[in-house]
Coordinates of N, CA and C in Angstrom, one line a residue:
X10 N 9.9 -15.7 -28.7 CA 11.3 -15.3 -29.1 C 11.2 -14.4 -30.3
X11 N 11.9 -13.2 -30.1 CA 12.0 -12.3 -31.2 C 13.3 -12.5 -32.0
X12 N 13.1 -12.9 -33.2 CA 14.3 -13.2 -34.1 C 14.5 -12.0 -35.0
X13 N 15.6 -12.1 -35.8 CA 16.0 -11.0 -36.6 C 14.9 -10.5 -37.6
X14 N 14.1 -11.5 -38.1 CA 13.1 -11.0 -39.0 C 12.0 -10.3 -38.3
X15 N 11.6 -10.6 -37.1 CA 10.7 -9.9 -36.3 C 11.2 -8.5 -36.0
X16 N 12.4 -8.4 -35.6 CA 13.1 -7.1 -35.3 C 13.1 -6.2 -36.5
X17 N 13.5 -6.8 -37.6 CA 13.5 -6.0 -38.9 C 12.1 -5.5 -39.2
X18 N 11.1 -6.3 -39.1 CA 9.7 -6.0 -39.5 C 9.2 -4.9 -38.6
X19 N 9.6 -4.9 -37.3 CA 9.1 -3.9 -36.4 C 9.9 -2.6 -36.4
X20 N 11.1 -2.7 -36.9 CA 11.9 -1.5 -37.0 C 12.9 -1.3 -35.9
X21 N 13.2 -2.4 -35.2 CA 14.2 -2.4 -34.1 C 13.7 -3.2 -32.9
X22 N 14.7 -3.5 -32.0 CA 14.4 -4.3 -30.9 C 13.4 -3.6 -30.0
X23 N 13.6 -2.4 -29.6 CA 12.7 -1.7 -28.7 C 11.3 -1.7 -29.2
X24 N 11.1 -1.4 -30.5 CA 9.7 -1.4 -31.1 C 9.1 -2.8 -31.1
X25 N 9.9 -3.8 -31.4 CA 9.4 -5.2 -31.4 C 9.0 -5.6 -30.0
X26 N 9.8 -5.3 -29.0 CA 9.4 -5.7 -27.6 C 8.2 -4.9 -27.2
X27 N 8.1 -3.6 -27.5 CA 6.9 -2.8 -27.2 C 5.7 -3.4 -27.8
X28 N 5.7 -3.8 -29.1 CA 4.6 -4.4 -29.7 C 4.1 -5.7 -29.1
X29 N 5.1 -6.5 -28.7 CA 4.7 -7.8 -28.0 C 4.1 -7.5 -26.7
X30 N 4.6 -6.6 -25.9 CA 4.0 -6.2 -24.6 C 2.6 -5.6 -24.7
X31 N 2.4 -4.8 -25.8 CA 1.1 -4.2 -26.0 C 0.0 -5.3 -26.5
X32 N 0.5 -6.2 -27.3 CA -0.5 -7.1 -27.9 C -0.5 -8.5 -27.3
X33 N 0.4 -8.8 -26.5 CA 0.4 -10.1 -25.8 C 0.8 -10.0 -24.4
X34 N -0.1 -9.3 -23.6 CA 0.2 -9.1 -22.2 C 0.4 -10.4 -21.3
X35 N -0.1 -11.5 -21.8 CA 0.1 -12.7 -21.1 C 1.5 -13.3 -21.2
X36 N 2.3 -12.8 -22.1 CA 3.7 -13.3 -22.2 C 4.5 -12.7 -21.0
X37 N 5.1 -13.6 -20.2 CA 5.8 -13.1 -19.0 C 7.3 -12.9 -19.3
X38 N 7.8 -13.6 -20.2 CA 9.3 -13.5 -20.5 C 9.4 -13.3 -22.0
X39 N 10.2 -12.3 -22.4 CA 10.5 -12.1 -23.8 C 12.0 -12.4 -24.0
X40 N 12.2 -13.2 -25.0 CA 13.6 -13.5 -25.4 C 13.9 -12.9 -26.8
X41 N 15.0 -12.3 -26.9 CA 15.5 -11.6 -28.1 C 16.8 -12.2 -28.6
X42 N 16.9 -12.5 -29.9 CA 18.1 -12.9 -30.5 C 18.9 -11.7 -30.9
X43 N 20.2 -11.7 -30.5 CA 21.0 -10.5 -30.8 C 22.3 -11.1 -31.5
X44 N 22.8 -10.3 -32.5 CA 24.0 -10.7 -33.2 C 25.2 -9.9 -33.0
X45 N 25.1 -8.8 -32.2 CA 26.2 -8.0 -31.9 C 26.0 -7.2 -30.6
X46 N 27.0 -6.5 -30.1 CA 26.9 -5.9 -28.8 C 25.9 -4.7 -28.9
X47 N 25.8 -4.0 -30.0 CA 24.8 -2.9 -30.1 C 23.4 -3.4 -29.9
X48 N 23.1 -4.5 -30.6 CA 21.8 -5.1 -30.4 C 21.6 -5.6 -28.9
X49 N 22.6 -6.1 -28.3 CA 22.6 -6.5 -26.9 C 22.2 -5.3 -26.0
X50 N 22.8 -4.2 -26.2 CA 22.5 -3.0 -25.4 C 21.1 -2.6 -25.6
X51 N 20.6 -2.6 -26.9 CA 19.2 -2.2 -27.1 C 18.3 -3.2 -26.4
X52 N 18.6 -4.5 -26.4 CA 17.7 -5.5 -25.7 C 17.7 -5.2 -24.2
X53 N 18.8 -4.8 -23.7 CA 18.9 -4.5 -22.2 C 18.0 -3.2 -21.9
X54 N 18.1 -2.3 -22.8 CA 17.3 -1.0 -22.6 C 15.8 -1.3 -22.7
X55 N 15.5 -2.3 -23.5 CA 14.1 -2.7 -23.6 C 13.6 -3.6 -22.4
X56 N 14.6 -4.0 -21.6 CA 14.3 -4.8 -20.4 C 13.7 -6.1 -20.7
X57 N 14.3 -6.8 -21.7 CA 13.9 -8.2 -22.0 C 14.5 -9.1 -20.9
X58 N 13.8 -10.2 -20.8 CA 14.2 -11.2 -19.7 C 15.3 -12.2 -20.1
X59 N 15.3 -12.5 -21.4 CA 16.2 -13.5 -21.9 C 16.9 -13.0 -23.2
X60 N 18.2 -13.1 -23.4 CA 18.9 -12.7 -24.5 C 19.7 -13.9 -25.1
X61 N 19.4 -14.2 -26.4 CA 20.2 -15.2 -27.1 C 21.3 -14.6 -27.9
X62 N 22.5 -15.0 -27.6 CA 23.7 -14.5 -28.3 C 23.9 -15.4 -29.5
X63 N 23.6 -14.8 -30.7 CA 23.6 -15.6 -31.9 C 24.8 -15.3 -32.8
X64 N 25.5 -16.3 -33.2 CA 26.7 -16.2 -34.1 C 27.7 -15.2 -33.6
X65 N 28.0 -15.2 -32.4 CA 29.1 -14.4 -31.8 C 30.3 -15.2 -31.5
X66 N 31.4 -14.6 -31.6 CA 32.7 -15.3 -31.3 C 32.7 -15.4 -29.8
X67 N 33.7 -16.3 -29.3 CA 33.9 -16.4 -27.9 C 34.2 -15.1 -27.2
X68 N 35.0 -14.3 -27.9 CA 35.4 -13.0 -27.3 C 34.2 -12.1 -27.2
X69 N 33.3 -12.1 -28.2 CA 32.1 -11.2 -28.1 C 31.2 -11.7 -27.0
X70 N 31.0 -13.1 -26.9 CA 30.2 -13.6 -25.9 C 30.7 -13.2 -24.5
X71 N 32.0 -13.3 -24.3 CA 32.6 -12.9 -23.0 C 32.3 -11.5 -22.7
X72 N 32.4 -10.6 -23.6 CA 32.1 -9.2 -23.4 C 30.6 -9.0 -23.2
X73 N 29.8 -9.7 -23.9 CA 28.3 -9.7 -23.7 C 27.9 -10.0 -22.3
X74 N 28.5 -11.1 -21.8 CA 28.2 -11.5 -20.4 C 28.5 -10.4 -19.4
X75 N 29.7 -9.8 -19.6 CA 30.0 -8.7 -18.7 C 29.0 -7.5 -18.8
X76 N 28.6 -7.2 -20.0 CA 27.6 -6.1 -20.2 C 26.3 -6.4 -19.6
X77 N 25.8 -7.6 -19.8 CA 24.5 -8.0 -19.2 C 24.6 -8.0 -17.7
X78 N 25.6 -8.4 -17.1 CA 25.8 -8.3 -15.6 C 24.6 -8.7 -14.8
X79 N 24.0 -9.9 -15.1 CA 22.9 -10.4 -14.3 C 21.6 -9.7 -14.5
X80 N 21.5 -8.8 -15.6 CA 20.2 -8.1 -15.8 C 19.2 -8.9 -16.6
X81 N 19.7 -10.0 -17.2 CA 18.8 -10.9 -18.0 C 19.5 -12.3 -18.1
X82 N 18.7 -13.3 -18.4 CA 19.2 -14.6 -18.6 C 19.9 -14.6 -20.0
X83 N 21.0 -15.3 -20.2 CA 21.7 -15.4 -21.4 C 21.7 -16.8 -22.0
X84 N 21.4 -16.9 -23.3 CA 21.5 -18.2 -24.0 C 22.5 -18.1 -25.0
X85 N 23.5 -19.0 -25.0 CA 24.6 -19.0 -26.0 C 24.4 -20.1 -27.0

């Protein structure tokens, strides 16, 4: 699971996911913690398998589910 501190250290979600895939090819599913819809979209662009919606309101989670549209598993 890539949390906010991993994402910050790597310089963004896409970079963090890329580093995991390069350095740990045995990892089959990558989960990313997102705190807003912008991060959610970046996680989808990085083609992560699982997205954790962290500290979002019910309304934000509802919109996030629509945006994901079955492209990843969602954890709330």
